[in-house]
XYZ file of C-alpha atoms in Angstrom:
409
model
C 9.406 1.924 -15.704
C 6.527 2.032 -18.490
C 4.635 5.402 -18.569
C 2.592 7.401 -20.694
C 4.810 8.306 -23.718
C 3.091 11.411 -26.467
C 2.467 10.208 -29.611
C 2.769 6.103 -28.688
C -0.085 4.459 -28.593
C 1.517 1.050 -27.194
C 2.385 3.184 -24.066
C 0.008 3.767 -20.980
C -2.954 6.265 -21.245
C -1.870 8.206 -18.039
C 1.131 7.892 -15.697
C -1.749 7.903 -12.490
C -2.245 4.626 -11.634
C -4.838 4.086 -9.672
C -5.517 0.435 -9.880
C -4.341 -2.960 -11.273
C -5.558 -6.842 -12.513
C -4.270 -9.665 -13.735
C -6.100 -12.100 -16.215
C -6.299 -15.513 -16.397
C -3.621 -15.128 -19.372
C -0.987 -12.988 -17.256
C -1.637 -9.859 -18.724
C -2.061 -6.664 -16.410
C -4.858 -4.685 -16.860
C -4.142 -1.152 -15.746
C -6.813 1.420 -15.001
C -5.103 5.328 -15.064
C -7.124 8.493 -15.337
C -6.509 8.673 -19.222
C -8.250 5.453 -19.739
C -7.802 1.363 -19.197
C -4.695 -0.279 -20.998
C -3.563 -4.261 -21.289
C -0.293 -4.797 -20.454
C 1.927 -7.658 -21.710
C 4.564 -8.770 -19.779
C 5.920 -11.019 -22.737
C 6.060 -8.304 -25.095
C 5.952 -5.273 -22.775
C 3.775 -3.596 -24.672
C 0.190 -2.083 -24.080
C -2.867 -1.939 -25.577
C -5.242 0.638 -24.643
C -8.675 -0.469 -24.556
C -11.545 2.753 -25.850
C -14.873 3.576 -24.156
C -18.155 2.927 -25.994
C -20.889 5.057 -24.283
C -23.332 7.354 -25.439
C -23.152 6.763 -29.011
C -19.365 7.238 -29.297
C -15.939 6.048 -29.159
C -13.823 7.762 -26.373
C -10.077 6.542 -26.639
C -9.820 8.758 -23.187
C -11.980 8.383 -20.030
C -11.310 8.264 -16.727
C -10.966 4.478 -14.967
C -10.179 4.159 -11.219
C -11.298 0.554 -10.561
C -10.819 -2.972 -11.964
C -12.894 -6.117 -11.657
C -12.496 -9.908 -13.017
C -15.617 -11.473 -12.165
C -16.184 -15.546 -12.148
C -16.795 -15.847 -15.626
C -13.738 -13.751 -16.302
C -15.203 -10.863 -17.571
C -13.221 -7.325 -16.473
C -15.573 -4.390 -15.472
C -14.632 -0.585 -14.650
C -15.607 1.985 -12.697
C -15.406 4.882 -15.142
C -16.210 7.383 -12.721
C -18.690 10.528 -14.707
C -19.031 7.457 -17.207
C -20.213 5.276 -14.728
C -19.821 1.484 -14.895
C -18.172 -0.602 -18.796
C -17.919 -4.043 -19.528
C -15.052 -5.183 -21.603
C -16.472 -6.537 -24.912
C -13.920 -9.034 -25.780
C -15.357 -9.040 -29.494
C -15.558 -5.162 -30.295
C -12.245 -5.281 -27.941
C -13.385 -2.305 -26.022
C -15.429 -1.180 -22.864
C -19.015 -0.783 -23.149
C -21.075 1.214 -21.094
C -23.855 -0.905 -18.800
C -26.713 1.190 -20.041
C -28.943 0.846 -17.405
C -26.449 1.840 -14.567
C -26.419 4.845 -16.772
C -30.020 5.433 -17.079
C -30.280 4.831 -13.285
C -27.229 7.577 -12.424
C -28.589 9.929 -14.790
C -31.817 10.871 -12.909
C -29.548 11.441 -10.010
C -29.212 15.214 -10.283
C -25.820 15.808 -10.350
C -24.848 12.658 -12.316
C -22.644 8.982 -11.310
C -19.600 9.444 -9.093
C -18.433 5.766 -9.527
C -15.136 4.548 -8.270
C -15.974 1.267 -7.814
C -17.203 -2.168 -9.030
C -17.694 -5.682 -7.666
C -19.728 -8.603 -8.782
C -20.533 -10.997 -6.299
C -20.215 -15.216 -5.880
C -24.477 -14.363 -6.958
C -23.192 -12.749 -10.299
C -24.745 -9.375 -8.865
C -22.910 -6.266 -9.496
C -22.688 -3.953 -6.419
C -21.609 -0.327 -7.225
C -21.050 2.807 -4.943
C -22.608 5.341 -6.068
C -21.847 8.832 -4.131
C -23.658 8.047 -0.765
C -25.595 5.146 -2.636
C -25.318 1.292 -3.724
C -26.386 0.429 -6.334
C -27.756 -3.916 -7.451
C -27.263 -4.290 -10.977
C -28.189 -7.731 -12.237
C -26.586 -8.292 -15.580
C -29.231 -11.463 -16.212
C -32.003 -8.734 -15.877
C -34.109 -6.254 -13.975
C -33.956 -2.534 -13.107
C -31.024 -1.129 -11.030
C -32.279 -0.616 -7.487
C -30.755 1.813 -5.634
C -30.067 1.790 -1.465
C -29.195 5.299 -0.429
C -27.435 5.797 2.820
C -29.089 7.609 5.717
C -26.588 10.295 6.416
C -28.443 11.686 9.765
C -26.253 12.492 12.372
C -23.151 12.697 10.167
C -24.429 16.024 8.499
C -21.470 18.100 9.532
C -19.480 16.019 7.388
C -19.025 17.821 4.078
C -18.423 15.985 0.749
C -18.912 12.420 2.225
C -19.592 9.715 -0.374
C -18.544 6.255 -1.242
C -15.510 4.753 -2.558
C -14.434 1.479 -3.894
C -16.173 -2.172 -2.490
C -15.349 -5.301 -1.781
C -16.917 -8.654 -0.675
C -16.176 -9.495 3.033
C -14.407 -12.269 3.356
C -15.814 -14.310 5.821
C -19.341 -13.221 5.080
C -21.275 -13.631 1.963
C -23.629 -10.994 3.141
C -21.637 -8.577 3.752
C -20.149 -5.822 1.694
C -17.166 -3.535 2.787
C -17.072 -0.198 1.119
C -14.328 2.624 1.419
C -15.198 5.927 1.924
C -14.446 9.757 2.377
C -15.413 10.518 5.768
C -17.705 7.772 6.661
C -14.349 5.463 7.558
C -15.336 2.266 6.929
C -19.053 1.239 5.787
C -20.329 -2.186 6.089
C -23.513 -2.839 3.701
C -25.596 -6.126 4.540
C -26.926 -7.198 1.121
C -30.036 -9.175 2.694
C -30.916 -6.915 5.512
C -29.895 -3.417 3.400
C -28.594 -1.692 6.275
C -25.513 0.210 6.683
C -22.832 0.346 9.457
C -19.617 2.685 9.570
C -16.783 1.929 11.592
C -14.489 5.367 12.239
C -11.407 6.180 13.621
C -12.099 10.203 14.410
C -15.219 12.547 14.987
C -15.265 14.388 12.173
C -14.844 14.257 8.817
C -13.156 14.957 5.492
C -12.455 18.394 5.779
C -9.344 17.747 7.505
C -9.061 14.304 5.719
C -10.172 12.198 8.748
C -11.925 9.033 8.252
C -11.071 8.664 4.810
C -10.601 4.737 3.358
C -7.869 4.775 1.094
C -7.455 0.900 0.583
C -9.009 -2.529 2.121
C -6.978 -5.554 1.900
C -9.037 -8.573 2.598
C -5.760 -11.151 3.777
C -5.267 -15.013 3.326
C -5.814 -15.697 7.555
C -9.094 -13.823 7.539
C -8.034 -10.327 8.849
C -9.167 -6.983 7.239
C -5.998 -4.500 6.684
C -7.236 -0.784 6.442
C -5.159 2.024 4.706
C -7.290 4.680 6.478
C -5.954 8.880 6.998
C -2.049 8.612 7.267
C -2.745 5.176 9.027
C -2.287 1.038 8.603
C -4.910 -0.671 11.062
C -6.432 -4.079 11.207
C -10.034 -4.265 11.392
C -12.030 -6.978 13.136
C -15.144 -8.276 11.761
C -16.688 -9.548 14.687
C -16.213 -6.770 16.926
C -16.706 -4.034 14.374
C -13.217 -1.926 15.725
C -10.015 -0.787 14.502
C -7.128 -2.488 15.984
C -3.699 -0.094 16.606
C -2.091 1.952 14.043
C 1.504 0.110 13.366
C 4.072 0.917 10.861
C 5.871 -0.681 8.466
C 10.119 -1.290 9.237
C 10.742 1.576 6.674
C 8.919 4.148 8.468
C 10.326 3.149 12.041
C 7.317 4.575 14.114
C 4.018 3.587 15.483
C 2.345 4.914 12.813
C 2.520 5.118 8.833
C 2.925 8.279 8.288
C 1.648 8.114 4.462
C -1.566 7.698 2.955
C -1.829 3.822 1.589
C -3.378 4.434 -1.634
C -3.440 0.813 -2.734
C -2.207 -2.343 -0.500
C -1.747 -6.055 -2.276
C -0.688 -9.735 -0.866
C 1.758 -11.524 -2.943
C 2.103 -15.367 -3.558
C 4.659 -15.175 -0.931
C 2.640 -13.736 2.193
C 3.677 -10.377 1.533
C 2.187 -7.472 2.002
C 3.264 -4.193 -0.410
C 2.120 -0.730 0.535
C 1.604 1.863 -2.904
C 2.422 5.147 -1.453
C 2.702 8.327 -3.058
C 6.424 8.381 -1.358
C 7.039 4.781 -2.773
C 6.536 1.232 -2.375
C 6.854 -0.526 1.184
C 6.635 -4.188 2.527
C 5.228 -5.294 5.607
C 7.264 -7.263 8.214
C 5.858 -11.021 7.874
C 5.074 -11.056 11.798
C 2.708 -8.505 13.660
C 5.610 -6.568 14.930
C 4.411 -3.519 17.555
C 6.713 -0.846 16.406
C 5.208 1.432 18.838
C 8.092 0.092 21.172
C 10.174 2.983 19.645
C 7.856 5.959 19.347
C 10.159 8.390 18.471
C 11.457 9.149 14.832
C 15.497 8.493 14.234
C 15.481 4.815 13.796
C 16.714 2.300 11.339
C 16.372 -1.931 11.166
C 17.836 -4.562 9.680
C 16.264 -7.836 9.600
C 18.814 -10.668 11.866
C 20.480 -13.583 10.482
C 21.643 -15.215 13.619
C 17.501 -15.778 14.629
C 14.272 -14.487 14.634
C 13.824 -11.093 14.725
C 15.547 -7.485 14.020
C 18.379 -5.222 14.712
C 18.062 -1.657 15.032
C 19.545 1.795 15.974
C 19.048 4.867 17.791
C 20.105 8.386 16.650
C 20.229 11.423 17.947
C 18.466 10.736 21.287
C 19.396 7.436 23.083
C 22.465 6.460 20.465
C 22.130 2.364 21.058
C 21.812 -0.991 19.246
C 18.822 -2.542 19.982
C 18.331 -6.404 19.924
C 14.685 -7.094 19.060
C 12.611 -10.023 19.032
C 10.367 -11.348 16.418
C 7.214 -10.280 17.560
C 9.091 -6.486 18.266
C 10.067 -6.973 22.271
C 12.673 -5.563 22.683
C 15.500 -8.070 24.136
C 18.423 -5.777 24.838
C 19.984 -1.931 24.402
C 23.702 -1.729 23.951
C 25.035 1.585 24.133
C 26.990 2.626 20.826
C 30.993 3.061 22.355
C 31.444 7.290 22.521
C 28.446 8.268 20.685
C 27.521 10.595 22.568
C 30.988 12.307 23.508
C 32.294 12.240 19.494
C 28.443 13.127 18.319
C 28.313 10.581 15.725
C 24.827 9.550 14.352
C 24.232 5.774 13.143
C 22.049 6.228 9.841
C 22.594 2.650 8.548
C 22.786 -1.107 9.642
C 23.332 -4.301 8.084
C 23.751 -7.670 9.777
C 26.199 -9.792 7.541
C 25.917 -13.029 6.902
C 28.673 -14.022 9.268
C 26.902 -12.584 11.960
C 28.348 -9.348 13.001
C 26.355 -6.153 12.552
C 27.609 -3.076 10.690
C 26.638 0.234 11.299
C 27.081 3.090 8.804
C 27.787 6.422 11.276
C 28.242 9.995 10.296
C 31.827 9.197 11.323
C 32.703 5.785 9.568
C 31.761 2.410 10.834
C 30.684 0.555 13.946
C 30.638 -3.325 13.675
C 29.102 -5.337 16.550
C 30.332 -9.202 16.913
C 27.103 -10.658 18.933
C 29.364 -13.504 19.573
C 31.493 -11.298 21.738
C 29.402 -8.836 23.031
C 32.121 -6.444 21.602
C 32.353 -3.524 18.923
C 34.737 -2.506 16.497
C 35.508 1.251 15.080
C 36.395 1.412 11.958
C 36.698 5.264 10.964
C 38.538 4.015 7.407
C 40.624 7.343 8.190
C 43.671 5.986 6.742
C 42.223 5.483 3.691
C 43.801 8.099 1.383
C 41.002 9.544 -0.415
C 39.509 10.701 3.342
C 42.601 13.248 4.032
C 42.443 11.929 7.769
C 38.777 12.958 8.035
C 36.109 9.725 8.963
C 33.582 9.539 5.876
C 29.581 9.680 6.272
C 28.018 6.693 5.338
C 24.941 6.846 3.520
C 24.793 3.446 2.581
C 25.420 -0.718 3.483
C 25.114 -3.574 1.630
C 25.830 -7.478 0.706
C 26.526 -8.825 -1.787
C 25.696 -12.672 -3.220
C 29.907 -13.220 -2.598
C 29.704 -11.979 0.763
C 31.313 -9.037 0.444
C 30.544 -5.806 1.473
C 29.837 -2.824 -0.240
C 29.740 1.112 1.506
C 28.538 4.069 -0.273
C 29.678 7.168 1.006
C 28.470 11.114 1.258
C 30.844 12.560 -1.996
C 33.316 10.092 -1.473
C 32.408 7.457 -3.911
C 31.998 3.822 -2.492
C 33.827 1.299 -0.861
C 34.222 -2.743 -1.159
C 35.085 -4.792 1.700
């Protein structure tokens, strides 16, 4: 973990991190409120990078977005400080002067929290309910204000962070705090907003948290608690889904930042921790209640999962989240045990951690085995909760259990 440590200036500005790029020399450029710092995976150290506006140097500021345009230069979205440049020479951030002089005569100053430059080499910045055209080859900074008629009941509504819509050059897709999501057509200059509730932010409704533009074209929204797809021909929201760690047909968490790996994947920054996408479009609104848990199948495509509380089963599920078959756990509900945790090994058979020892399922056989491990000495006769399953690379088996200490099989 590398944080913010007093007193070391090789550690991050700020433990908030609120965004992250990666340079054409592998080194992560972290923007936290506290300021933008370059880290380096080699040496895992960082280098905080200062401020230049106004006269001054600030080694503190506030950074909440990170761009690496064409030409490889890195921009920021600095918030009250409006838009900076890196200046690889001076080896700071300079302040774009006339985004300042343009945000000034705004009344109540810039509110920027993002940055893009476009396949043109035209910077696009949201400004409060604005967007701003910076063109760094020269020009003034025009400004295209959105008309916020019939969405005056929304308090506090403004613009958050942009990006370039994939599969049109004209297009622009900006977050936002009440507004859902905003669509900006650069040649036209008209605005469109896509939302997902009537009002607005006072109850944190419609507010864009993340966009993920993905590899096959599709548009993957972190919007309220929610994960939806959008559509950019039909202008709509698909269905809320889930990821496998939150069970349920809907998130449940607000998606602060969403990334695709080199490997298809899709991780989820949450403020209650990181979370990975299933690599098919599973529905998990099959199980709409909360009390499940899944484990991802050896023996084919698809899942395993179980039940508690209500409906104590294993589940057989497909790879696309049908749901193939329901076997009822043997005496779950006459002993009352709960199964918190599955596991399919790699020999096939599926173990299930219970409040009352373990259940293994041979899929082969169509048969289960308990295992209550009461004869192990250390349970005095009594069947142990299970908190936790896993595999090892050697196959074996290991089994964590509530204030009992762990067990290899």
């Amino acid at each position: 973990v590398y944080r913010n440590i007093p007193g070391d200036s090789t550690s991050l500005p700020g433990n908030y991190v609120l965004d992250m790029v990666c340079d054409a020399n592998g080194k992560l450029w972290v923007a936290v409120f506290g300021g933008v710092s370059v880290f380096d995976p080699r040496t895992f150290r960082c280098e905080r990078k200062a401020l230049f506006h106004d006269g001054k140097r600030a080694p503190a500021y506030e950074s909440v977005d990170l761009f690496i345009d064409n030409e490889g230069g890195i921009w920021s979205a600095c918030v009250t400080n409006g838009v900076a440049k890196y200046d690889a020479a001076a080896g700071l951030f300079r302040q774009v002067e006339a985004v300042r002089a343009e945000t000034s005569h705004a009344g109540s100053g810039p509110n920027i929290l993002g940055v893009l430059r476009d396949a043109e080499g035209i910077v696009w910045i949201p400004d409060r309910l604005s967007m701003l055209r910076y063109d760094p080859r020269g020009g003034p900074v025009r400004r295209f204000p959105f008309n916020r008629d019939g969405h005056g009941g929304r308090e506090r509504i403004h613009f958050s962070q942009v990006l370039q819509d994939p599969s049109d050059p004209n297009i622009l897709l900006i977050g936002s705090r009440g507004l859902g999501l905003v669509r900006f057509n650069k040649r036209t200059e008209a605005y469109t907003t896509t939302t997902i509730a009537s009002n607005g932010p006072a109850n944190l409704t419609n507010v864009t948290f993340s966009i993920l533009p993905e590899r096959d074209g599709r548009i993957l929204i972190g919007i309220d608690t929610e994960l939806r797809r959008y559509d950019t021909h039909s202008n709509t929201f698909g269905a809320t889904f889930a990821t496998h760690q939150y069970k349920t047909g809907a998130f449940g968490s607000v998606a602060y930042a969403l990334l695709e790996d080199a490997d298809g994947r899709i991780w989820i920054g949450a403020i209650d921790g990181l979370f990975i996408l299933a690599p098919t479009p599973v529905d998990l609104r099959i199980f709409p209640a909360r009390g499940q848990r899944w484990c991802i199948a050896v023996d084919r495509p698809g899942y395993w999962a179980v039940r508690h509380y209500a409906h104590r089963a294993l589940y057989k599920i497909g790879a696309d989240g049908e749901l193939l078959d329901s076997i009822p756990l043997p005496n779950a509900a006459l002993e009352l045990y709960e199964p918190f945790r599955i596991l399919q090994h790699s020999d096939g058979k599926v173990w299930i951690g219970t409040t009352s020892g373990l259940v293994i399922y041979d899929p082969t056989t169509g048969s289960f085995q308990r295992e209550p491990l009461t004869s192990m000495p250390r349970f005095n006769g009594r069947p142990p909760d299970i908190s936790s399953i896993i595999e090892q690379p050697d196959r074996s088996i290991w089994i964590a259990c509530h204030h009992e200490g762990v067990i290899r099989f």
